[in-house]
Short mmCIF file of C-alpha atoms in Angstrom, two decimals:
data_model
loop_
_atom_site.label_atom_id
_atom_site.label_comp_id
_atom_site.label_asym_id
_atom_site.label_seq_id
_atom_site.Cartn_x
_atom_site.Cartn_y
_atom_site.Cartn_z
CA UNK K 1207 -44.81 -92.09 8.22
CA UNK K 1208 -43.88 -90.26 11.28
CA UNK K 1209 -42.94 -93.85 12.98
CA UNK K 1210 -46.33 -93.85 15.25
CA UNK K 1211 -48.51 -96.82 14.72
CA UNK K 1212 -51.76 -97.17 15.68
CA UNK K 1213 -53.82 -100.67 15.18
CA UNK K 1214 -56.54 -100.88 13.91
CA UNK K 1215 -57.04 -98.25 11.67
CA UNK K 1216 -60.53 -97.98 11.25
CA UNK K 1217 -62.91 -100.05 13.75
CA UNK K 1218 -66.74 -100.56 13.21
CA UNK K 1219 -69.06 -101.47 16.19
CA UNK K 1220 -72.23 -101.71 17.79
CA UNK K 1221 -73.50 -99.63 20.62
CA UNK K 1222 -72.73 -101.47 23.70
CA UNK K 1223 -69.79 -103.75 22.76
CA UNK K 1224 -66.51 -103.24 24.05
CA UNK K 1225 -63.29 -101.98 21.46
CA UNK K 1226 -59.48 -101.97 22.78
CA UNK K 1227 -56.94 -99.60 19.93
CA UNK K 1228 -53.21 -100.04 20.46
CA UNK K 1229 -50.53 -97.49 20.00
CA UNK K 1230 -47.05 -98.56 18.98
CA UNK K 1231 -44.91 -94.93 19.39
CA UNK K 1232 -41.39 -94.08 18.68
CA UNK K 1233 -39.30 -96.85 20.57
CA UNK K 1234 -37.12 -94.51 22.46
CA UNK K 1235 -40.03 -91.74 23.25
CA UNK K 1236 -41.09 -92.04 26.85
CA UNK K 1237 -43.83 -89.81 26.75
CA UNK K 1238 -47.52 -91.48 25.10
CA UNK K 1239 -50.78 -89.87 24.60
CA UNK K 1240 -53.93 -90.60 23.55
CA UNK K 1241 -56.27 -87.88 22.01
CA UNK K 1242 -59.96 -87.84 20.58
CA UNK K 1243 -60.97 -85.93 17.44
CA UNK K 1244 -64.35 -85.69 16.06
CA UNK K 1245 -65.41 -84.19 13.14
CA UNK K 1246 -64.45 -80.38 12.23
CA UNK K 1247 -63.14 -79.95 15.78
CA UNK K 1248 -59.53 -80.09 17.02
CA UNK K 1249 -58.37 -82.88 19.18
CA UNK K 1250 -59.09 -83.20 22.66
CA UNK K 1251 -56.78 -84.30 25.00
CA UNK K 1252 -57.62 -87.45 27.24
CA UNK K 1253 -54.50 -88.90 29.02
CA UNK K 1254 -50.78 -89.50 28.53
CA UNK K 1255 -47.78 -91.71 30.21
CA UNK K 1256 -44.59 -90.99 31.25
CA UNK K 1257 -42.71 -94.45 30.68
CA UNK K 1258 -45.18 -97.10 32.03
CA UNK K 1259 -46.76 -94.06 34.45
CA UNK K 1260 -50.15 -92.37 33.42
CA UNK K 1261 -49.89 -89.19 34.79
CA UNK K 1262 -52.81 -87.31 33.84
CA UNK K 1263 -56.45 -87.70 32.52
CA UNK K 1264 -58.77 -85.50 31.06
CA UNK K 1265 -62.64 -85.42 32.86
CA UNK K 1266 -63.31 -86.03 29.08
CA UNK K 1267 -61.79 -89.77 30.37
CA UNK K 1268 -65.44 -91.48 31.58
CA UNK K 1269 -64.78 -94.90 33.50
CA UNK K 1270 -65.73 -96.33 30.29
CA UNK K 1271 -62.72 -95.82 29.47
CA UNK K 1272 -59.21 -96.68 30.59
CA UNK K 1273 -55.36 -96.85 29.16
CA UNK K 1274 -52.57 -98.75 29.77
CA UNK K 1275 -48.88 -98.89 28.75
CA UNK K 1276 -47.83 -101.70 31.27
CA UNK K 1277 -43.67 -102.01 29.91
CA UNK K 1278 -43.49 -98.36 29.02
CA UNK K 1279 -43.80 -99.60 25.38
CA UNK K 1280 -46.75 -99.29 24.02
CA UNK K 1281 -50.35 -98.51 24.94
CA UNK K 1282 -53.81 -99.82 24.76
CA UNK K 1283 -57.06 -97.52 25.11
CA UNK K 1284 -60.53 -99.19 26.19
CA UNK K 1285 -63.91 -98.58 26.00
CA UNK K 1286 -66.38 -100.15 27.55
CA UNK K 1287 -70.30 -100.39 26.69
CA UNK K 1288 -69.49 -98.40 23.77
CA UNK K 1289 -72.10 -95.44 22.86
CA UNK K 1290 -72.66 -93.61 19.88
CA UNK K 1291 -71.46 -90.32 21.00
CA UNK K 1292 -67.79 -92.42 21.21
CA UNK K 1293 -67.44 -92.18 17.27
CA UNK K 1294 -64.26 -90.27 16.44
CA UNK K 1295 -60.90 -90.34 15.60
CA UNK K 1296 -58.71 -91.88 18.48
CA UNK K 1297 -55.19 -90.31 18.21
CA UNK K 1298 -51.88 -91.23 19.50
CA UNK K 1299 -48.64 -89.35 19.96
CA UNK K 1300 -45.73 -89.81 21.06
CA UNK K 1301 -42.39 -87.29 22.38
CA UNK K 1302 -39.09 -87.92 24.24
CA UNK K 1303 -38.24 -86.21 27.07
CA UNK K 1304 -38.45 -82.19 27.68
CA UNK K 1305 -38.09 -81.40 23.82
CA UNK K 1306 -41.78 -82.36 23.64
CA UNK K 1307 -42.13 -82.56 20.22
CA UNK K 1308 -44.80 -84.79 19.70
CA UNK K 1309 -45.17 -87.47 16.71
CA UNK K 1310 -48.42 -88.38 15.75
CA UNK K 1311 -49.75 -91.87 14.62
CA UNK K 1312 -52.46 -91.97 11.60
CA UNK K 1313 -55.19 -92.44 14.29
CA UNK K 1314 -58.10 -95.43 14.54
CA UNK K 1315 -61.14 -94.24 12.99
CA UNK K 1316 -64.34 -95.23 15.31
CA UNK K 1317 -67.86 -95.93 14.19
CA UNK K 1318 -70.49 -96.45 16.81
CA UNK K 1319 -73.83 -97.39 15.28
CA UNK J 761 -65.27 -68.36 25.67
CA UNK J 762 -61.88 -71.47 24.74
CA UNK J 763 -58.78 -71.42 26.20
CA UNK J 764 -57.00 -71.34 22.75
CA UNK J 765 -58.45 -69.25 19.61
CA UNK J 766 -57.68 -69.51 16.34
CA UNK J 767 -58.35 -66.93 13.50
CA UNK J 768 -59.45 -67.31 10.70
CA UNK J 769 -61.57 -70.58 10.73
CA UNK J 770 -61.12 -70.50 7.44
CA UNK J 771 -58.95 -69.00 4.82
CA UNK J 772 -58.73 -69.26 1.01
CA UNK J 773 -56.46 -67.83 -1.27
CA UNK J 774 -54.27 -67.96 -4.17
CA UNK J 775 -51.10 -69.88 -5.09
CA UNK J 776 -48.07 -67.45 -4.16
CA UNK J 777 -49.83 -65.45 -1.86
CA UNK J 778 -48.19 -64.77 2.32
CA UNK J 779 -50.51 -66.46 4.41
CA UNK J 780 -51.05 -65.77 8.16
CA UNK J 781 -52.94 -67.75 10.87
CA UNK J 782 -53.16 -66.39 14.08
CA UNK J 783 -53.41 -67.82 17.69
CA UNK J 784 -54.53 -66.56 21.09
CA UNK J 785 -54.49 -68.19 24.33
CA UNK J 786 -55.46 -67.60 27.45
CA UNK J 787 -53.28 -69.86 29.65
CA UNK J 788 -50.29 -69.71 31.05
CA UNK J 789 -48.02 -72.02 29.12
CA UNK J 790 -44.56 -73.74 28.89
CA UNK J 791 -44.88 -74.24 25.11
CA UNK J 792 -46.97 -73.88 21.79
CA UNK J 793 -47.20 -76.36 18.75
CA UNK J 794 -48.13 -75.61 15.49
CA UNK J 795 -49.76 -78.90 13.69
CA UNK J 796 -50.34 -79.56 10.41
CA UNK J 797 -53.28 -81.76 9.46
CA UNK J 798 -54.23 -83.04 5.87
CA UNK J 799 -57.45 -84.78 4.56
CA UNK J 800 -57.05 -88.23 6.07
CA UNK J 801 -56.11 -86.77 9.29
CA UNK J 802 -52.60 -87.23 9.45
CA UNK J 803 -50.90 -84.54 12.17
CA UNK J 804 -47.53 -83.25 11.74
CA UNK J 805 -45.96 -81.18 14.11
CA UNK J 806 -44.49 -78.42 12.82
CA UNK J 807 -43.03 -76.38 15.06
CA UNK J 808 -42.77 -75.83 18.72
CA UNK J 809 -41.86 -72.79 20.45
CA UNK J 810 -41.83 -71.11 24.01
CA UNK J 811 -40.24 -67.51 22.71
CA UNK J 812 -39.16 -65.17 19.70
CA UNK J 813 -39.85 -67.04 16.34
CA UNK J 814 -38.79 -70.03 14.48
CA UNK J 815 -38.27 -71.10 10.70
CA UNK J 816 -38.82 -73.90 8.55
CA UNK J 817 -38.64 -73.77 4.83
CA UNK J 818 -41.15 -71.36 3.56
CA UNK J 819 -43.24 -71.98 7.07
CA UNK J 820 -42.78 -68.75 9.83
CA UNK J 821 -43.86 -69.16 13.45
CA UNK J 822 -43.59 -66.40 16.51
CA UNK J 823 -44.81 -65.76 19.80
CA UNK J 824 -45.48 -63.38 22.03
CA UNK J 825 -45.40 -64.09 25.56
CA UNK J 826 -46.67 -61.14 27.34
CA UNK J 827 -49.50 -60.96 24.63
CA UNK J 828 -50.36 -64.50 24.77
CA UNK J 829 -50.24 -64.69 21.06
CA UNK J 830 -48.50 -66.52 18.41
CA UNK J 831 -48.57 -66.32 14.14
CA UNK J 832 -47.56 -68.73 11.70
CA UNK J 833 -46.70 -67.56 8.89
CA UNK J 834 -46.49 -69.15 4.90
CA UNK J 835 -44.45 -67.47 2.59
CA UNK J 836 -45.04 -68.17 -1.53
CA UNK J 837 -47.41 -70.39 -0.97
CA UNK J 838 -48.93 -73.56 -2.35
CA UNK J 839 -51.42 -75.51 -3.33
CA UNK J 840 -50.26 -78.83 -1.36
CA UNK J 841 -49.96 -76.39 1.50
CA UNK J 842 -53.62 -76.63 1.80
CA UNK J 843 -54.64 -78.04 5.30
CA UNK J 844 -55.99 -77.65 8.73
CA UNK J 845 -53.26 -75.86 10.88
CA UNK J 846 -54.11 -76.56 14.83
CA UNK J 847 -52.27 -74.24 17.28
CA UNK J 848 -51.73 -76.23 20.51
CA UNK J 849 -50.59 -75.22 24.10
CA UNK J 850 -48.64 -77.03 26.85
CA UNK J 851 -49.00 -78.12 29.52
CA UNK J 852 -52.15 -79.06 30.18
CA UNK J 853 -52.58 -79.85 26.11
CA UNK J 854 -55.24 -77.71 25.04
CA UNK J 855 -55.76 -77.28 21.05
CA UNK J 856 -57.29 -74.91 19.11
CA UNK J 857 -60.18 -75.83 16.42
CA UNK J 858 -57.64 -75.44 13.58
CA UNK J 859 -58.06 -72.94 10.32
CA UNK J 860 -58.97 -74.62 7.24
CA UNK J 861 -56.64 -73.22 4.17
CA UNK J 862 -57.25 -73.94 0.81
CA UNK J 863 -54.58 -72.92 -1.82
CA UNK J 864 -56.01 -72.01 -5.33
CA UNK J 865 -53.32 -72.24 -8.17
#
């Protein structure tokens, strides 16, 4: 346990529905981000915070999809109108300061069908 | 051609062997991570570094700057060593695919 949580951990839905994951990192880490795996690849970036500040997004970031971390606490991802190619594994991680070390939560599992 | 390449994609081999997975990039950077990722998809970082090398148990990492390339290294190893191991580069994030080891004892 690496003391990132990420709710839930596996989420089933159908295409066109809207799903919302939350990210609970290290309470004293300032720095969030979100990444997307899918299967036999690496992850892929997508966006990170700075404290409550989102500071940069990947073009892999649709309008479909948006993040928050509104007290600089934790963070919610979106998706809207859900599609099938938006199955994956949704990764957070989190890292204080310059050191960036970053601390990875178990991830939310997405099915799209 | 990606930004960060990993060699081998795959790699098997047998308990006590010295493993090596290398990484190329072709960004500039301010850091790279080594990851560790087991069936299940838990990620541990394992190291990062922006210069010379770094050591963790019977784990080895280096980098090269002007050669934009970095090694990590397994001495003795073993079985429950058997993962995916991502390279990753700062700043703008960018990870490799990962090499697949598998450990035989």
């Amino acid at each position: 346990d690496t003391g990132v949580s990420q709710n839930p951990r596996h989420k089933i839905t159908k295409r066109g529905q809207n799903v919302t994951f939350r990210c609970d990192p290290i309470s004293e880490h300032n720095r969030l981000y979100w990444y997307r795996q899918t299967l036999g690849q690496g992850p892929e970036f997508l966006t990170y915070f700075q404290n409550e500040a989102q500071l940069e997004k990947s073009r892999l970031l649709s309008d479909r999809f948006s993040a928050e971390r509104p007290k600089g606490s934790f963070s919610t991802l979106e998706i809207q109108r859900t599609e099938q190619g938006d199955s994956a594994m949704y990764l957070c991680a989190s890292s204080f300061g310059l050191t960036n070390t970053q601390y990875f939560g178990p991830g939310t599992r997405l099915t799209v069908l | 051609k990606n930004e960060v390449e990993q060699s081998p994609q795959n790699l098997t081999a047998q308990e006590g062997e010295f493993i090596t997975i290398n990484c190329s990039y072709s960004v500039g950077i301010s850091a790279l991570h080594w990851l560790q990722q087991h069936p299940g998809g838990g990620i541990v970082s394992l190291f990062m570094l922006s210069s010379g090398k770094k050591k963790h148990g019977r784990l080895i990492a280096t980098i090269n700057i002007q050669e934009k390339h970095s090694s990590l290294h397994i001495t003795a190893s073993h079985p429950r060593d058997s993962a995916v191991y991502i390279c990753a580069v700062d700043d703008k994030i960018i990870f490799g695919k990962g090499t697949r080891l598998h450990i035989l004892p």
